[in-house]
């Protein structure tokens, strides 16, 4: 147990960001080397766009997404925790469940609330599925998760333990964007494997808004949002984006939201796009994020 404590202290300490960066860039580089012979169609330009989007969002999100949430967690833990001390053997699985719960509901909200989807759509805007897309994002994406993550602080999960578990879960979340891993049979029924997460990135109607979890299918199965492999997943937004400039590509979701809002004349209808699901429209017309858009759009 002492070695586990040391590992948790290391992973959940100052090295946390370095570990995630090493995992991300290490996997991206390894996958690119493999793609030279294993996947000649690998889109290097798209990968560089994803890396650029990652660097921009990570830099802008340093305070809002890291320093403030950690400070709030420590504040709650130090002043309002319900349990004084939780044994490490119980704290680790509790922290994992809390992280999965926060990740699931934040992710689900990001897909079902118009404005949040405009932030999150950047992650889905790549038409490729590989390790580089794992950290493709917008700096305002995923903020609800920071609030939900305060639950384990109230329970009494030590901040270092929760950070360590979050780092490991996020490292797994980078790996589950692998382009080289096929369907894994029964494992796909338990874990959020690369194929199950590729289904989440797919734009076919039967796959949209499914498989929200990061590591497991626990909450997807509990809340009825699981989809299994049917036809080959086709990744990207329902209305595809072909922008390889990370400085403009980061606004793709906001641009599509504005396009939908511009179709409405009444300001009440314009504002309604901010909280209604992304496929909603004020006049019932199927537009960019409607699952049937590919069937409804003009030829």
Tab-separated table of C-alpha atoms in Angstrom:
chain	number	residue	atom	x	y	z
A	1	UNK	CA	0.000	0.000	0.000
A	2	UNK	CA	2.930	2.327	0.643
A	3	UNK	CA	3.972	2.119	-3.018
A	4	UNK	CA	0.392	2.937	-4.055
A	5	UNK	CA	0.453	5.996	-1.776
A	6	UNK	CA	3.714	7.130	-3.349
A	7	UNK	CA	2.348	6.637	-6.854
A	8	UNK	CA	-0.829	8.564	-6.031
A	9	UNK	CA	1.210	11.388	-4.476
A	10	UNK	CA	3.370	11.593	-7.605
A	11	UNK	CA	0.564	11.391	-10.174
A	12	UNK	CA	-1.707	13.763	-8.242
A	13	UNK	CA	1.053	16.244	-7.466
A	14	UNK	CA	2.930	18.843	-9.529
A	15	UNK	CA	3.757	16.224	-12.165
A	16	UNK	CA	0.082	15.794	-13.168
A	17	UNK	CA	0.113	18.094	-16.195
A	18	UNK	CA	3.478	16.775	-17.346
A	19	UNK	CA	2.196	13.199	-17.217
A	20	UNK	CA	-0.843	14.038	-19.342
A	21	UNK	CA	1.265	15.993	-21.827
A	22	UNK	CA	3.720	13.099	-22.105
A	23	UNK	CA	0.893	10.603	-22.650
A	24	UNK	CA	-0.782	12.790	-25.269
A	25	UNK	CA	2.269	13.677	-27.344
A	26	UNK	CA	3.825	10.238	-26.856
A	27	UNK	CA	0.729	8.490	-28.201
A	28	UNK	CA	0.318	11.008	-31.041
A	29	UNK	CA	3.934	10.511	-32.160
A	30	UNK	CA	3.777	6.712	-31.810
A	31	UNK	CA	0.518	6.551	-33.786
A	32	UNK	CA	1.958	8.781	-36.497
A	33	UNK	CA	4.996	6.504	-36.850
A	34	UNK	CA	2.729	3.452	-37.025
A	35	UNK	CA	0.558	5.209	-39.627
A	36	UNK	CA	3.473	5.468	-42.058
A	37	UNK	CA	2.903	1.799	-42.866
A	38	UNK	CA	-0.265	0.854	-40.980
A	39	UNK	CA	-2.471	3.768	-42.038
A	40	UNK	CA	-1.165	5.679	-45.089
A	41	UNK	CA	-4.385	7.742	-45.177
A	42	UNK	CA	-3.524	9.368	-41.828
A	43	UNK	CA	-4.294	13.085	-42.227
A	44	UNK	CA	-1.261	14.891	-40.840
A	45	UNK	CA	-2.738	18.316	-41.539
A	46	UNK	CA	-5.826	17.530	-39.501
A	47	UNK	CA	-3.632	16.183	-36.686
A	48	UNK	CA	-1.622	19.418	-36.582
A	49	UNK	CA	-4.904	21.360	-36.403
A	50	UNK	CA	-5.995	19.252	-33.429
A	51	UNK	CA	-2.667	19.804	-31.691
A	52	UNK	CA	-2.957	23.542	-32.314
A	53	UNK	CA	-6.490	23.600	-30.894
A	54	UNK	CA	-5.233	21.673	-27.866
A	55	UNK	CA	-2.421	24.151	-27.206
A	56	UNK	CA	-4.736	27.169	-27.580
A	57	UNK	CA	-7.475	25.772	-25.321
A	58	UNK	CA	-4.980	24.502	-22.723
A	59	UNK	CA	-3.289	27.886	-22.494
A	60	UNK	CA	-6.549	29.849	-22.255
A	61	UNK	CA	-8.038	27.339	-19.814
A	62	UNK	CA	-5.150	27.336	-17.359
A	63	UNK	CA	-6.914	29.537	-14.786
A	64	UNK	CA	-10.569	28.744	-15.465
A	65	UNK	CA	-10.059	25.029	-15.971
A	66	UNK	CA	-7.229	24.239	-13.558
A	67	UNK	CA	-6.239	26.769	-10.897
A	68	UNK	CA	-9.760	27.859	-9.877
A	69	UNK	CA	-11.254	24.312	-9.757
A	70	UNK	CA	-8.320	22.998	-7.701
A	71	UNK	CA	-8.574	25.949	-5.300
A	72	UNK	CA	-12.325	25.393	-4.884
A	73	UNK	CA	-11.827	21.671	-4.332
A	74	UNK	CA	-9.237	22.287	-1.621
A	75	UNK	CA	-11.468	24.942	-0.013
A	76	UNK	CA	-14.431	22.562	0.181
A	77	UNK	CA	-12.283	19.644	1.337
A	78	UNK	CA	-10.588	21.642	4.075
A	79	UNK	CA	-13.743	23.271	5.447
A	80	UNK	CA	-16.861	21.240	4.645
A	81	UNK	CA	-15.976	17.589	4.101
A	82	UNK	CA	-18.358	15.085	5.678
A	83	UNK	CA	-15.766	12.410	6.512
A	84	UNK	CA	-12.517	13.300	8.212
A	85	UNK	CA	-10.395	10.517	6.720
A	86	UNK	CA	-11.241	7.888	4.083
A	87	UNK	CA	-8.827	4.920	3.735
A	88	UNK	CA	-6.923	4.961	0.450
A	89	UNK	CA	-8.376	1.582	-0.536
A	90	UNK	CA	-11.864	3.114	-0.462
A	91	UNK	CA	-10.908	6.614	-1.597
A	92	UNK	CA	-9.519	5.474	-4.972
A	93	UNK	CA	-12.656	3.639	-6.225
A	94	UNK	CA	-14.902	6.375	-4.794
A	95	UNK	CA	-12.842	9.018	-6.590
A	96	UNK	CA	-13.073	7.036	-9.819
A	97	UNK	CA	-16.861	6.707	-9.583
A	98	UNK	CA	-17.166	10.416	-8.785
A	99	UNK	CA	-14.992	11.323	-11.754
A	100	UNK	CA	-16.952	9.058	-14.124
A	101	UNK	CA	-20.232	10.507	-12.849
A	102	UNK	CA	-19.037	14.105	-13.309
A	103	UNK	CA	-17.585	13.338	-16.732
A	104	UNK	CA	-20.759	11.577	-17.912
A	105	UNK	CA	-23.205	14.321	-16.936
A	106	UNK	CA	-20.970	17.156	-18.087
A	107	UNK	CA	-20.512	15.375	-21.422
A	108	UNK	CA	-24.226	14.694	-21.769
A	109	UNK	CA	-25.117	18.316	-21.017
A	110	UNK	CA	-22.562	19.449	-23.581
A	111	UNK	CA	-24.444	17.481	-26.224
A	112	UNK	CA	-27.964	18.491	-25.202
A	113	UNK	CA	-27.687	22.240	-24.493
A	114	UNK	CA	-27.248	24.484	-27.530
A	115	UNK	CA	-24.598	26.868	-26.190
A	116	UNK	CA	-22.630	24.092	-24.486
A	117	UNK	CA	-22.713	22.097	-27.715
A	118	UNK	CA	-21.270	25.117	-29.554
A	119	UNK	CA	-18.290	24.885	-27.172
A	120	UNK	CA	-18.021	21.088	-27.291
A	121	UNK	CA	-18.584	20.689	-31.048
A	122	UNK	CA	-14.925	21.565	-31.630
A	123	UNK	CA	-13.948	18.191	-30.203
A	124	UNK	CA	-16.172	16.523	-32.807
A	125	UNK	CA	-15.184	18.805	-35.674
A	126	UNK	CA	-12.324	16.628	-36.896
A	127	UNK	CA	-13.228	14.247	-39.686
A	128	UNK	CA	-10.504	11.920	-38.427
A	129	UNK	CA	-10.347	9.719	-35.332
A	130	UNK	CA	-6.927	9.326	-33.752
A	131	UNK	CA	-4.923	10.306	-30.691
A	132	UNK	CA	-4.438	13.870	-31.903
A	133	UNK	CA	-8.202	14.515	-31.714
A	134	UNK	CA	-8.324	13.460	-28.055
A	135	UNK	CA	-7.435	16.919	-26.742
A	136	UNK	CA	-9.016	18.907	-29.579
A	137	UNK	CA	-11.242	21.386	-27.790
A	138	UNK	CA	-12.465	24.886	-26.955
A	139	UNK	CA	-11.352	26.557	-23.735
A	140	UNK	CA	-14.917	26.980	-22.408
A	141	UNK	CA	-15.806	23.318	-22.945
A	142	UNK	CA	-16.425	21.067	-19.939
A	143	UNK	CA	-16.952	23.672	-17.221
A	144	UNK	CA	-19.920	21.864	-15.621
A	145	UNK	CA	-17.574	19.008	-14.822
A	146	UNK	CA	-15.597	21.295	-12.522
A	147	UNK	CA	-18.685	21.922	-10.375
A	148	UNK	CA	-19.743	18.258	-10.323
A	149	UNK	CA	-16.219	17.350	-9.269
A	150	UNK	CA	-16.779	19.169	-5.975
A	151	UNK	CA	-18.991	16.270	-4.839
A	152	UNK	CA	-16.002	14.098	-3.813
A	153	UNK	CA	-14.540	17.104	-1.989
A	154	UNK	CA	-17.696	17.280	0.156
A	155	UNK	CA	-17.533	13.508	0.690
A	156	UNK	CA	-13.936	13.748	1.885
A	157	UNK	CA	-11.763	12.491	-0.984
A	158	UNK	CA	-8.287	13.938	-0.611
A	159	UNK	CA	-7.470	16.388	-3.457
A	160	UNK	CA	-4.287	14.525	-4.380
A	161	UNK	CA	-6.210	11.254	-4.689
A	162	UNK	CA	-8.903	12.818	-6.864
A	163	UNK	CA	-6.363	14.579	-9.093
A	164	UNK	CA	-4.375	11.348	-9.497
A	165	UNK	CA	-7.474	9.372	-10.467
A	166	UNK	CA	-8.508	12.146	-12.872
A	167	UNK	CA	-5.067	12.123	-14.514
A	168	UNK	CA	-5.217	8.348	-15.020
A	169	UNK	CA	-8.779	8.516	-16.372
A	170	UNK	CA	-7.805	11.319	-18.758
A	171	UNK	CA	-4.778	9.333	-19.907
A	172	UNK	CA	-7.130	6.464	-20.717
A	173	UNK	CA	-9.373	8.992	-22.487
A	174	UNK	CA	-6.456	9.909	-24.757
A	175	UNK	CA	-5.790	6.248	-25.557
A	176	UNK	CA	-9.428	5.505	-26.381
A	177	UNK	CA	-9.088	7.722	-29.458
A	178	UNK	CA	-6.711	5.157	-30.987
A	179	UNK	CA	-7.179	4.608	-34.720
A	180	UNK	CA	-5.403	1.243	-34.670
A	181	UNK	CA	-7.590	-0.680	-32.193
A	182	UNK	CA	-10.438	-2.769	-33.683
A	183	UNK	CA	-13.634	-3.904	-31.958
A	184	UNK	CA	-12.733	-5.866	-28.825
A	185	UNK	CA	-15.749	-8.141	-28.402
A	186	UNK	CA	-17.033	-8.447	-24.850
A	187	UNK	CA	-14.656	-5.688	-23.665
A	188	UNK	CA	-16.738	-3.236	-25.728
A	189	UNK	CA	-19.667	-4.100	-23.450
A	190	UNK	CA	-17.816	-2.974	-20.334
A	191	UNK	CA	-15.262	-0.288	-21.164
A	192	UNK	CA	-15.278	2.806	-23.346
A	193	UNK	CA	-12.886	1.235	-25.816
A	194	UNK	CA	-11.629	3.065	-28.916
A	195	UNK	CA	-14.397	1.509	-31.029
A	196	UNK	CA	-17.100	2.460	-28.527
A	197	UNK	CA	-15.759	6.012	-28.367
A	198	UNK	CA	-15.475	6.163	-32.155
A	199	UNK	CA	-19.207	5.416	-32.184
A	200	UNK	CA	-19.649	8.493	-29.976
A	201	UNK	CA	-17.791	10.580	-32.584
A	202	UNK	CA	-19.878	9.202	-35.455
A	203	UNK	CA	-22.515	11.319	-37.186
A	204	UNK	CA	-24.958	8.577	-38.202
A	205	UNK	CA	-28.386	9.014	-36.550
A	206	UNK	CA	-28.187	5.795	-34.515
A	207	UNK	CA	-24.870	6.868	-32.984
A	208	UNK	CA	-25.513	10.536	-32.185
A	209	UNK	CA	-25.620	11.394	-28.446
A	210	UNK	CA	-24.492	7.964	-27.289
A	211	UNK	CA	-21.562	6.588	-25.261
A	212	UNK	CA	-20.791	9.613	-23.067
A	213	UNK	CA	-18.557	7.892	-20.500
A	214	UNK	CA	-14.777	8.241	-20.415
A	215	UNK	CA	-13.499	4.913	-19.068
A	216	UNK	CA	-16.519	2.649	-18.603
A	217	UNK	CA	-20.066	2.184	-19.879
A	218	UNK	CA	-21.396	2.198	-16.315
A	219	UNK	CA	-23.473	5.367	-16.486
A	220	UNK	CA	-24.319	5.013	-20.177
A	221	UNK	CA	-25.926	1.683	-19.409
A	222	UNK	CA	-27.558	3.044	-16.250
A	223	UNK	CA	-29.105	6.020	-18.068
A	224	UNK	CA	-29.858	4.384	-21.419
A	225	UNK	CA	-27.354	6.154	-23.675
A	226	UNK	CA	-25.352	3.180	-24.959
A	227	UNK	CA	-24.918	2.352	-28.652
A	228	UNK	CA	-23.040	-0.674	-29.993
A	229	UNK	CA	-21.350	-1.193	-33.341
A	230	UNK	CA	-23.712	-1.492	-36.285
A	231	UNK	CA	-22.470	0.063	-39.507
A	232	UNK	CA	-18.942	1.455	-39.722
A	233	UNK	CA	-18.805	4.751	-37.777
A	234	UNK	CA	-18.309	7.891	-39.891
A	235	UNK	CA	-16.752	10.530	-37.649
A	236	UNK	CA	-17.185	14.300	-37.728
A	237	UNK	CA	-20.013	16.774	-37.322
A	238	UNK	CA	-23.334	16.156	-39.060
A	239	UNK	CA	-22.529	19.318	-41.028
A	240	UNK	CA	-18.797	18.685	-41.615
A	241	UNK	CA	-16.141	21.313	-41.019
A	242	UNK	CA	-13.056	21.581	-43.230
A	243	UNK	CA	-10.973	24.215	-41.480
A	244	UNK	CA	-7.299	23.496	-40.772
A	245	UNK	CA	-6.504	26.822	-39.157
A	246	UNK	CA	-6.717	26.293	-35.367
A	247	UNK	CA	-7.301	30.025	-34.777
A	248	UNK	CA	-10.514	29.937	-36.826
A	249	UNK	CA	-11.451	26.251	-36.413
A	250	UNK	CA	-11.986	26.774	-32.673
A	251	UNK	CA	-15.085	28.856	-33.463
A	252	UNK	CA	-16.738	26.255	-35.730
A	253	UNK	CA	-19.421	25.371	-33.181
A	254	UNK	CA	-20.190	29.004	-32.436
A	255	UNK	CA	-20.457	29.748	-36.151
A	256	UNK	CA	-22.967	26.949	-36.674
A	257	UNK	CA	-24.946	28.133	-33.635
A	258	UNK	CA	-25.037	31.672	-35.068
A	259	UNK	CA	-26.195	30.324	-38.430
A	260	UNK	CA	-29.148	28.633	-36.746
A	261	UNK	CA	-29.967	31.701	-34.643
A	262	UNK	CA	-29.876	33.919	-37.725
A	263	UNK	CA	-32.750	31.914	-39.214
A	264	UNK	CA	-35.086	33.204	-36.477
A	265	UNK	CA	-36.647	36.658	-36.600
A	266	UNK	CA	-37.931	36.928	-33.024
A	267	UNK	CA	-35.308	37.473	-30.334
A	268	UNK	CA	-37.129	34.942	-28.118
A	269	UNK	CA	-36.508	32.267	-30.752
A	270	UNK	CA	-32.894	33.350	-31.208
A	271	UNK	CA	-32.220	33.005	-27.472
A	272	UNK	CA	-34.019	29.664	-27.333
A	273	UNK	CA	-31.237	28.168	-29.469
A	274	UNK	CA	-28.877	28.695	-26.520
A	275	UNK	CA	-30.597	26.173	-24.248
A	276	UNK	CA	-32.536	23.890	-26.585
A	277	UNK	CA	-30.801	20.748	-27.909
A	278	UNK	CA	-28.624	21.452	-30.970
A	279	UNK	CA	-31.016	19.696	-33.382
A	280	UNK	CA	-33.925	21.941	-32.295
A	281	UNK	CA	-35.218	24.682	-34.585
A	282	UNK	CA	-37.850	27.349	-34.049
A	283	UNK	CA	-39.692	26.397	-37.237
A	284	UNK	CA	-39.172	22.625	-37.287
A	285	UNK	CA	-36.735	22.755	-40.231
A	286	UNK	CA	-33.906	20.218	-40.029
A	287	UNK	CA	-30.637	22.165	-39.966
A	288	UNK	CA	-26.951	21.533	-39.313
A	289	UNK	CA	-27.059	19.476	-36.103
A	290	UNK	CA	-30.257	17.586	-36.848
A	291	UNK	CA	-29.487	13.834	-37.034
A	292	UNK	CA	-31.383	13.654	-40.325
A	293	UNK	CA	-29.513	16.644	-41.819
A	294	UNK	CA	-27.708	14.478	-44.375
A	295	UNK	CA	-31.095	13.296	-45.661
A	296	UNK	CA	-32.764	16.699	-45.502
A	297	UNK	CA	-30.119	19.018	-46.902
A	298	UNK	CA	-30.512	20.212	-50.503
A	299	UNK	CA	-28.773	18.090	-53.147
